mmCIF file of C-alpha atoms in Angstrom:
data_model
loop_
_atom_site.group_PDB
_atom_site.id
_atom_site.type_symbol
_atom_site.label_atom_id
_atom_site.label_comp_id
_atom_site.label_asym_id
_atom_site.label_seq_id
_atom_site.Cartn_x
_atom_site.Cartn_y
_atom_site.Cartn_z
ATOM 1 C CA MET A 1 -78.704 47.728 -29.589
ATOM 2 C CA CYS A 2 -79.690 44.808 -27.355
ATOM 3 C CA ARG A 3 -77.176 42.129 -26.460
ATOM 4 C CA VAL A 4 -78.383 38.597 -25.851
ATOM 5 C CA VAL A 5 -76.630 36.952 -22.913
ATOM 6 C CA ASP A 6 -76.629 33.174 -22.580
ATOM 7 C CA LEU A 7 -77.202 32.861 -18.847
ATOM 8 C CA LYS A 8 -76.543 29.130 -18.901
ATOM 9 C CA GLN A 9 -73.104 29.582 -20.395
ATOM 10 C CA ALA A 10 -72.332 32.477 -18.043
ATOM 11 C CA VAL A 11 -73.212 30.392 -14.972
ATOM 12 C CA LEU A 12 -71.144 27.454 -16.143
ATOM 13 C CA ALA A 13 -68.207 29.604 -17.208
ATOM 14 C CA LYS A 14 -68.140 31.034 -13.677
ATOM 15 C CA ASN A 15 -68.120 27.484 -12.305
ATOM 16 C CA ASP A 16 -65.263 26.564 -14.647
ATOM 17 C CA GLU A 17 -63.135 29.373 -13.296
ATOM 18 C CA ALA A 18 -63.918 28.455 -9.675
ATOM 19 C CA ALA A 19 -63.027 24.823 -10.434
ATOM 20 C CA ARG A 20 -59.682 25.755 -11.969
ATOM 21 C CA THR A 21 -58.834 27.875 -8.941
ATOM 22 C CA LEU A 22 -59.859 25.156 -6.489
ATOM 23 C CA ARG A 23 -57.943 22.472 -8.399
ATOM 24 C CA ALA A 24 -54.772 24.564 -8.309
ATOM 25 C CA GLU A 25 -55.155 25.370 -4.602
ATOM 26 C CA LEU A 26 -55.720 21.749 -3.618
ATOM 27 C CA ALA A 27 -52.904 20.492 -5.838
ATOM 28 C CA ALA A 28 -50.552 22.947 -4.125
ATOM 29 C CA ARG A 29 -51.353 21.361 -0.764
ATOM 30 C CA GLY A 30 -51.103 17.822 -2.111
ATOM 31 C CA THR A 31 -54.818 16.957 -2.135
ATOM 32 C CA THR A 32 -56.443 14.978 -4.943
ATOM 33 C CA VAL A 33 -60.209 15.328 -5.405
ATOM 34 C CA VAL A 34 -62.302 12.353 -6.531
ATOM 35 C CA ASN A 35 -65.798 13.219 -7.781
ATOM 36 C CA LEU A 36 -68.253 10.297 -7.494
ATOM 37 C CA LEU A 37 -71.400 10.393 -9.648
ATOM 38 C CA SER A 38 -74.227 7.881 -9.836
ATOM 39 C CA SER A 39 -77.969 7.387 -9.768
ATOM 40 C CA PRO A 40 -79.681 7.067 -6.365
ATOM 41 C CA GLY A 41 -79.350 3.584 -4.909
ATOM 42 C CA SER A 42 -76.270 2.584 -6.890
ATOM 43 C CA GLY A 43 -74.362 1.420 -3.824
ATOM 44 C CA LYS A 44 -71.993 4.391 -3.977
ATOM 45 C CA THR A 45 -72.069 5.032 -0.219
ATOM 46 C CA ALA A 46 -71.504 1.380 0.688
ATOM 47 C CA LEU A 47 -68.458 1.144 -1.559
ATOM 48 C CA LEU A 48 -67.083 4.495 -0.381
ATOM 49 C CA GLU A 49 -67.385 3.426 3.249
ATOM 50 C CA ARG A 50 -65.263 0.362 2.518
ATOM 51 C CA GLU A 51 -62.682 2.445 0.635
ATOM 52 C CA LEU A 52 -62.418 4.929 3.510
ATOM 53 C CA LEU A 53 -61.906 2.119 6.017
ATOM 54 C CA LEU A 54 -59.183 0.632 3.835
ATOM 55 C CA ALA A 55 -57.498 4.024 3.450
ATOM 56 C CA ARG A 56 -57.414 4.419 7.207
ATOM 57 C CA GLU A 57 -55.939 0.938 7.628
ATOM 58 C CA ARG A 58 -53.221 1.829 5.130
ATOM 59 C CA GLY A 59 -52.439 5.106 6.873
ATOM 60 C CA VAL A 60 -53.626 7.294 3.983
ATOM 61 C CA ALA A 61 -55.099 10.627 5.104
ATOM 62 C CA VAL A 62 -58.510 10.886 3.458
ATOM 63 C CA ALA A 63 -61.684 12.893 3.958
ATOM 64 C CA ALA A 64 -65.166 12.673 2.475
ATOM 65 C CA LEU A 65 -67.835 15.231 1.685
ATOM 66 C CA THR A 66 -71.270 13.913 0.801
ATOM 67 C CA ALA A 67 -74.129 15.895 -0.755
ATOM 68 C CA ASP A 68 -77.844 15.160 -0.604
ATOM 69 C CA LEU A 69 -81.073 17.069 -1.028
ATOM 70 C CA ALA A 70 -82.062 16.060 2.508
ATOM 71 C CA THR A 71 -81.055 13.861 5.491
ATOM 72 C CA GLU A 72 -77.633 13.187 6.958
ATOM 73 C CA ASN A 73 -77.888 9.424 6.542
ATOM 74 C CA ASP A 74 -74.903 9.035 4.224
ATOM 75 C CA ALA A 75 -72.622 11.148 6.407
ATOM 76 C CA VAL A 76 -73.561 9.097 9.451
ATOM 77 C CA ARG A 77 -72.675 5.905 7.574
ATOM 78 C CA LEU A 78 -69.382 7.256 6.237
ATOM 79 C CA ALA A 79 -68.384 8.668 9.620
ATOM 80 C CA ARG A 80 -68.219 5.097 10.946
ATOM 81 C CA SER A 81 -64.953 4.790 9.019
ATOM 82 C CA GLY A 82 -63.331 7.197 11.474
ATOM 83 C CA VAL A 83 -62.155 9.700 8.840
ATOM 84 C CA PRO A 84 -63.285 13.346 8.614
ATOM 85 C CA VAL A 85 -66.735 13.506 6.988
ATOM 86 C CA LYS A 86 -68.938 16.471 6.159
ATOM 87 C CA GLN A 87 -72.559 16.536 5.014
ATOM 88 C CA VAL A 88 -73.843 19.182 2.610
ATOM 89 C CA LEU A 89 -77.601 19.564 2.279
ATOM 90 C CA THR A 90 -78.471 21.228 -1.020
ATOM 91 C CA ASP A 91 -82.126 21.994 -0.206
ATOM 92 C CA GLY A 92 -83.347 20.772 -3.563
ATOM 93 C CA LEU A 93 -80.397 21.668 -5.776
ATOM 94 C CA CYS A 94 -79.606 18.630 -7.904
ATOM 95 C CA HIS A 95 -75.815 19.006 -7.989
ATOM 96 C CA LEU A 96 -72.757 20.474 -6.321
ATOM 97 C CA GLU A 97 -70.821 23.381 -7.818
ATOM 98 C CA ALA A 98 -67.164 24.303 -7.423
ATOM 99 C CA GLY A 99 -67.895 27.448 -5.416
ATOM 100 C CA MET A 100 -70.102 25.514 -3.011
ATOM 101 C CA LEU A 101 -67.446 22.864 -2.528
ATOM 102 C CA SER A 102 -64.761 25.458 -1.907
ATOM 103 C CA ARG A 103 -66.835 27.192 0.770
ATOM 104 C CA HIS A 104 -67.532 23.934 2.587
ATOM 105 C CA LEU A 105 -63.878 22.911 2.550
ATOM 106 C CA ASP A 106 -62.702 26.228 3.957
ATOM 107 C CA GLY A 107 -61.579 25.702 7.537
ATOM 108 C CA TRP A 108 -62.837 22.099 7.664
ATOM 109 C CA MET A 109 -60.597 19.758 5.698
ATOM 110 C CA PRO A 110 -57.428 18.699 7.565
ATOM 111 C CA ASP A 111 -54.269 20.201 6.069
ATOM 112 C CA ASP A 112 -52.625 16.845 5.423
ATOM 113 C CA THR A 113 -55.568 15.361 3.486
ATOM 114 C CA ARG A 114 -54.175 13.336 0.614
ATOM 115 C CA LEU A 115 -57.489 12.310 -0.977
ATOM 116 C CA LEU A 116 -60.864 14.040 -0.804
ATOM 117 C CA PHE A 117 -63.791 11.911 -1.941
ATOM 118 C CA VAL A 118 -66.838 13.939 -2.963
ATOM 119 C CA GLU A 119 -70.063 11.942 -3.082
ATOM 120 C CA ASN A 120 -72.171 14.055 -5.420
ATOM 121 C CA VAL A 121 -75.962 14.262 -5.346
ATOM 122 C CA GLY A 122 -77.542 11.054 -6.679
ATOM 123 C CA ASN A 123 -78.285 12.166 -10.241
ATOM 124 C CA LEU A 124 -76.624 11.458 -13.599
ATOM 125 C CA VAL A 125 -77.845 14.597 -15.382
ATOM 126 C CA CYS A 126 -77.022 17.890 -13.636
ATOM 127 C CA PRO A 127 -73.824 16.834 -11.814
ATOM 128 C CA ALA A 128 -72.240 15.822 -15.111
ATOM 129 C CA SER A 129 -72.180 19.483 -16.171
ATOM 130 C CA TYR A 130 -70.190 20.822 -13.239
ATOM 131 C CA ASP A 131 -66.449 20.532 -12.744
ATOM 132 C CA LEU A 132 -65.664 20.438 -9.011
ATOM 133 C CA GLY A 133 -61.925 20.800 -9.388
ATOM 134 C CA GLU A 134 -61.553 17.032 -9.387
ATOM 135 C CA SER A 135 -58.584 15.140 -10.749
ATOM 136 C CA LEU A 136 -60.547 11.890 -11.012
ATOM 137 C CA ARG A 137 -64.192 11.694 -12.090
ATOM 138 C CA VAL A 138 -65.817 8.333 -11.390
ATOM 139 C CA VAL A 139 -69.252 7.189 -12.562
ATOM 140 C CA LEU A 140 -70.838 4.228 -10.806
ATOM 141 C CA ALA A 141 -73.720 2.010 -11.902
ATOM 142 C CA SER A 142 -75.159 -1.047 -10.189
ATOM 143 C CA VAL A 143 -75.963 -4.292 -11.979
ATOM 144 C CA THR A 144 -79.645 -3.638 -11.256
ATOM 145 C CA GLU A 145 -79.753 -0.508 -13.410
ATOM 146 C CA GLY A 146 -79.539 -2.170 -16.812
ATOM 147 C CA GLU A 147 -76.842 -2.548 -19.431
ATOM 148 C CA ASP A 148 -78.067 0.451 -21.437
ATOM 149 C CA LYS A 149 -77.406 2.995 -18.672
ATOM 150 C CA PRO A 150 -74.360 4.468 -20.470
ATOM 151 C CA LEU A 151 -76.450 5.060 -23.597
ATOM 152 C CA LYS A 152 -79.210 6.747 -21.619
ATOM 153 C CA TYR A 153 -76.744 9.060 -19.845
ATOM 154 C CA PRO A 154 -73.964 9.569 -22.409
ATOM 155 C CA THR A 155 -72.674 12.829 -20.925
ATOM 156 C CA ALA A 156 -72.113 11.353 -17.461
ATOM 157 C CA PHE A 157 -70.488 8.162 -18.733
ATOM 158 C CA GLY A 158 -68.820 9.880 -21.674
ATOM 159 C CA LEU A 159 -66.844 12.218 -19.428
ATOM 160 C CA ALA A 160 -65.775 9.676 -16.796
ATOM 161 C CA HIS A 161 -62.140 8.924 -16.078
ATOM 162 C CA LEU A 162 -63.207 5.611 -14.517
ATOM 163 C CA VAL A 163 -66.438 3.573 -14.533
ATOM 164 C CA ILE A 164 -67.318 1.290 -11.616
ATOM 165 C CA VAL A 165 -69.953 -1.441 -11.649
ATOM 166 C CA THR A 166 -71.388 -2.148 -8.181
ATOM 167 C CA LYS A 167 -73.373 -4.952 -6.525
ATOM 168 C CA THR A 168 -71.809 -7.664 -8.676
ATOM 169 C CA ASP A 169 -72.701 -10.264 -6.042
ATOM 170 C CA ILE A 170 -76.257 -10.198 -7.430
ATOM 171 C CA ALA A 171 -75.313 -9.882 -11.115
ATOM 172 C CA LYS A 172 -76.402 -13.419 -11.939
ATOM 173 C CA ALA A 173 -79.718 -13.031 -10.143
ATOM 174 C CA VAL A 174 -80.642 -9.923 -12.132
ATOM 175 C CA GLU A 175 -79.206 -11.341 -15.388
ATOM 176 C CA PHE A 176 -76.711 -8.515 -15.815
ATOM 177 C CA ASP A 177 -74.984 -8.677 -19.201
ATOM 178 C CA GLU A 178 -71.435 -7.510 -18.463
ATOM 179 C CA ASP A 179 -70.294 -7.686 -22.084
ATOM 180 C CA ALA A 180 -73.194 -5.508 -23.259
ATOM 181 C CA PHE A 181 -72.556 -2.969 -20.507
ATOM 182 C CA ARG A 182 -68.867 -2.741 -21.362
ATOM 183 C CA ALA A 183 -69.687 -2.335 -25.050
ATOM 184 C CA HIS A 184 -72.094 0.520 -24.282
ATOM 185 C CA VAL A 185 -69.512 2.241 -22.080
ATOM 186 C CA GLN A 186 -66.906 2.000 -24.834
ATOM 187 C CA GLN A 187 -69.423 3.387 -27.328
ATOM 188 C CA VAL A 188 -69.704 6.664 -25.415
ATOM 189 C CA ASN A 189 -66.219 6.740 -23.848
ATOM 190 C CA PRO A 190 -63.658 4.689 -25.814
ATOM 191 C CA GLY A 191 -60.768 3.416 -23.736
ATOM 192 C CA VAL A 192 -62.152 4.167 -20.271
ATOM 193 C CA GLU A 193 -61.459 1.534 -17.637
ATOM 194 C CA VAL A 194 -64.414 -0.415 -16.226
ATOM 195 C CA VAL A 195 -63.969 -2.211 -12.891
ATOM 196 C CA LEU A 196 -66.308 -4.602 -11.090
ATOM 197 C CA THR A 197 -67.041 -4.284 -7.385
ATOM 198 C CA SER A 198 -69.204 -5.629 -4.607
ATOM 199 C CA ALA A 199 -68.958 -3.993 -1.201
ATOM 200 C CA ARG A 200 -70.884 -6.913 0.307
ATOM 201 C CA ALA A 201 -68.758 -9.666 -1.232
ATOM 202 C CA ASP A 202 -65.505 -7.701 -0.934
ATOM 203 C CA GLU A 203 -64.937 -7.854 -4.692
ATOM 204 C CA GLY A 204 -62.849 -5.043 -6.146
ATOM 205 C CA VAL A 205 -62.682 -3.146 -2.853
ATOM 206 C CA GLY A 206 -59.528 -1.030 -2.906
ATOM 207 C CA LEU A 207 -59.487 -0.470 -6.670
ATOM 208 C CA LEU A 208 -60.978 3.005 -6.309
ATOM 209 C CA LEU A 209 -58.436 3.894 -3.631
ATOM 210 C CA ASP A 210 -55.588 2.537 -5.776
ATOM 211 C CA ARG A 211 -56.671 4.532 -8.820
ATOM 212 C CA ALA A 212 -57.056 7.729 -6.788
ATOM 213 C CA LEU A 213 -53.640 7.345 -5.180
ATOM 214 C CA ALA A 214 -52.072 6.688 -8.572
ATOM 215 C CA VAL A 215 -53.574 9.888 -9.971
ATOM 216 C CA GLY A 216 -52.346 11.797 -6.936
ATOM 217 C CA ALA A 217 -48.867 10.384 -7.560
ATOM 218 C CA GLY A 218 -48.900 11.683 -11.123
ATOM 219 C CA ALA A 219 -50.357 8.806 -13.151
ATOM 220 C CA THR A 220 -51.942 9.848 -16.429
ATOM 221 C CA VAL A 221 -55.719 9.990 -16.233
ATOM 222 C CA HIS A 222 -57.925 8.713 -19.053
ATOM 223 C CA ALA A 223 -58.852 11.525 -21.465
ATOM 224 C CA PRO A 224 -62.487 11.133 -22.580
ATOM 225 C CA VAL A 225 -63.020 11.771 -26.280
ATOM 226 C CA MET A 226 -66.248 13.630 -25.525
ATOM 227 C CA ALA A 227 -64.370 16.272 -23.525
ATOM 228 C CA GLY A 228 -63.004 17.748 -26.739
ATOM 229 C CA ARG A 229 -66.437 17.974 -28.315
ATOM 230 C CA VAL A 230 -68.399 19.889 -25.713
ATOM 231 C CA ASP A 231 -68.753 23.650 -25.434
ATOM 232 C CA GLY A 232 -65.603 25.559 -26.213
ATOM 233 C CA HIS A 233 -64.532 26.830 -22.811
ATOM 234 C CA LEU A 234 -64.537 23.398 -21.218
ATOM 235 C CA ASP A 235 -61.371 21.504 -20.453
ATOM 236 C CA HIS A 236 -60.927 17.759 -20.046
ATOM 237 C CA HIS A 237 -61.958 17.765 -16.389
ATOM 238 C CA HIS A 238 -65.536 18.673 -17.028
ATOM 239 C CA GLY A 239 -68.894 17.613 -18.368
ATOM 240 C CA ALA A 240 -71.062 18.986 -21.147
ATOM 241 C CA HIS A 241 -73.232 21.926 -20.219
ATOM 242 C CA ASP A 242 -76.780 20.693 -19.956
ATOM 243 C CA HIS A 243 -78.351 22.910 -17.325
ATOM 244 C CA GLY A 244 -77.824 26.151 -15.484
ATOM 245 C CA HIS A 245 -79.244 26.583 -11.993
ATOM 246 C CA ASP A 246 -79.278 29.246 -9.358
ATOM 247 C CA HIS A 247 -78.232 28.052 -5.941
ATOM 248 C CA GLY A 248 -80.661 27.781 -3.152
ATOM 249 C CA ALA A 249 -79.350 28.152 0.365
ATOM 250 C CA ASP A 250 -77.263 25.222 1.439
ATOM 251 C CA HIS A 251 -76.482 23.887 4.872
ATOM 252 C CA SER A 252 -73.665 21.765 6.175
ATOM 253 C CA HIS A 253 -73.174 19.521 9.169
ATOM 254 C CA ASP A 254 -69.811 18.241 10.300
ATOM 255 C CA HIS A 255 -69.072 14.772 11.551
ATOM 256 C CA ASP A 256 -65.421 15.180 12.483
ATOM 257 C CA HIS A 257 -63.193 12.319 13.525
ATOM 258 C CA GLY A 258 -59.503 12.051 14.150
ATOM 259 C CA HIS A 259 -57.560 11.546 10.973
ATOM 260 C CA VAL A 260 -54.339 9.695 10.422
ATOM 261 C CA ARG A 261 -51.110 10.925 8.928
ATOM 262 C CA PRO A 262 -50.570 10.215 5.252
ATOM 263 C CA HIS A 263 -48.401 7.364 4.084
ATOM 264 C CA ARG A 264 -45.573 9.055 2.211
ATOM 265 C CA ARG A 265 -44.811 6.210 -0.184
ATOM 266 C CA ALA A 266 -46.298 6.827 -3.618
ATOM 267 C CA ASP A 267 -48.638 3.968 -4.464
ATOM 268 C CA ALA A 268 -48.046 2.480 -7.880
ATOM 269 C CA ALA A 269 -50.891 2.529 -10.343
ATOM 270 C CA ALA A 270 -52.737 -0.754 -10.300
ATOM 271 C CA THR A 271 -53.187 -2.613 -13.549
ATOM 272 C CA GLN A 272 -56.534 -2.438 -15.276
ATOM 273 C CA THR A 273 -59.159 -4.952 -14.267
ATOM 274 C CA ARG A 274 -61.040 -6.351 -17.159
#
């Protein structure tokens, strides 16, 4: 008698287990993982660079791992912040997976790292399906992408713990409808916080760092409604299972810089920005 095996579910179940293990290991050493998802060109790297600089000024030990199909451009930019940065080249793979992340962290990330920011591959489809062991999943969208972005990518936005709007300094020029965007976000992810930022105009810079520190200090993270509706073996940290992929070979390049000691005071959770 033949047995039909759902390869997609098997691949993702393996990722789930790796993510749970990684989350537990990092939590034991006091590290909080922040998974950043967005389309290409959202301004994710520009905002992250500002957040890393601010973290260093505050004395918070942070590190960043950035993934791209090709080039080390983002790592070079982020390394200017002076915190440990690592580039992962996926050679065509459209997302990171928990096992990949674990391998790249092994022997690289400083022991006292309080926050690890993971800049996922620029893509709102595949990355949404893979838990990386994060405690905070953030989806970013720029004002240039249109107010209906959450409706076009309901899995990515529907499983976010936090939604960030970027490039608000040009919102008026591109006729961005903030109310419509917020309504569409709430349609797919009721109750999730939406914050407005502009790395260029210094609007909202520090909100991402504040939220991440609050989660690391034990603040309750938003629980997306969609998380309870996706495939059975998922928990609230993860996305719906849209795709299964085999890994290609991946390569990494380190851009290491001296890191600072963590500030031991627990940062209070900032109030929501509406």
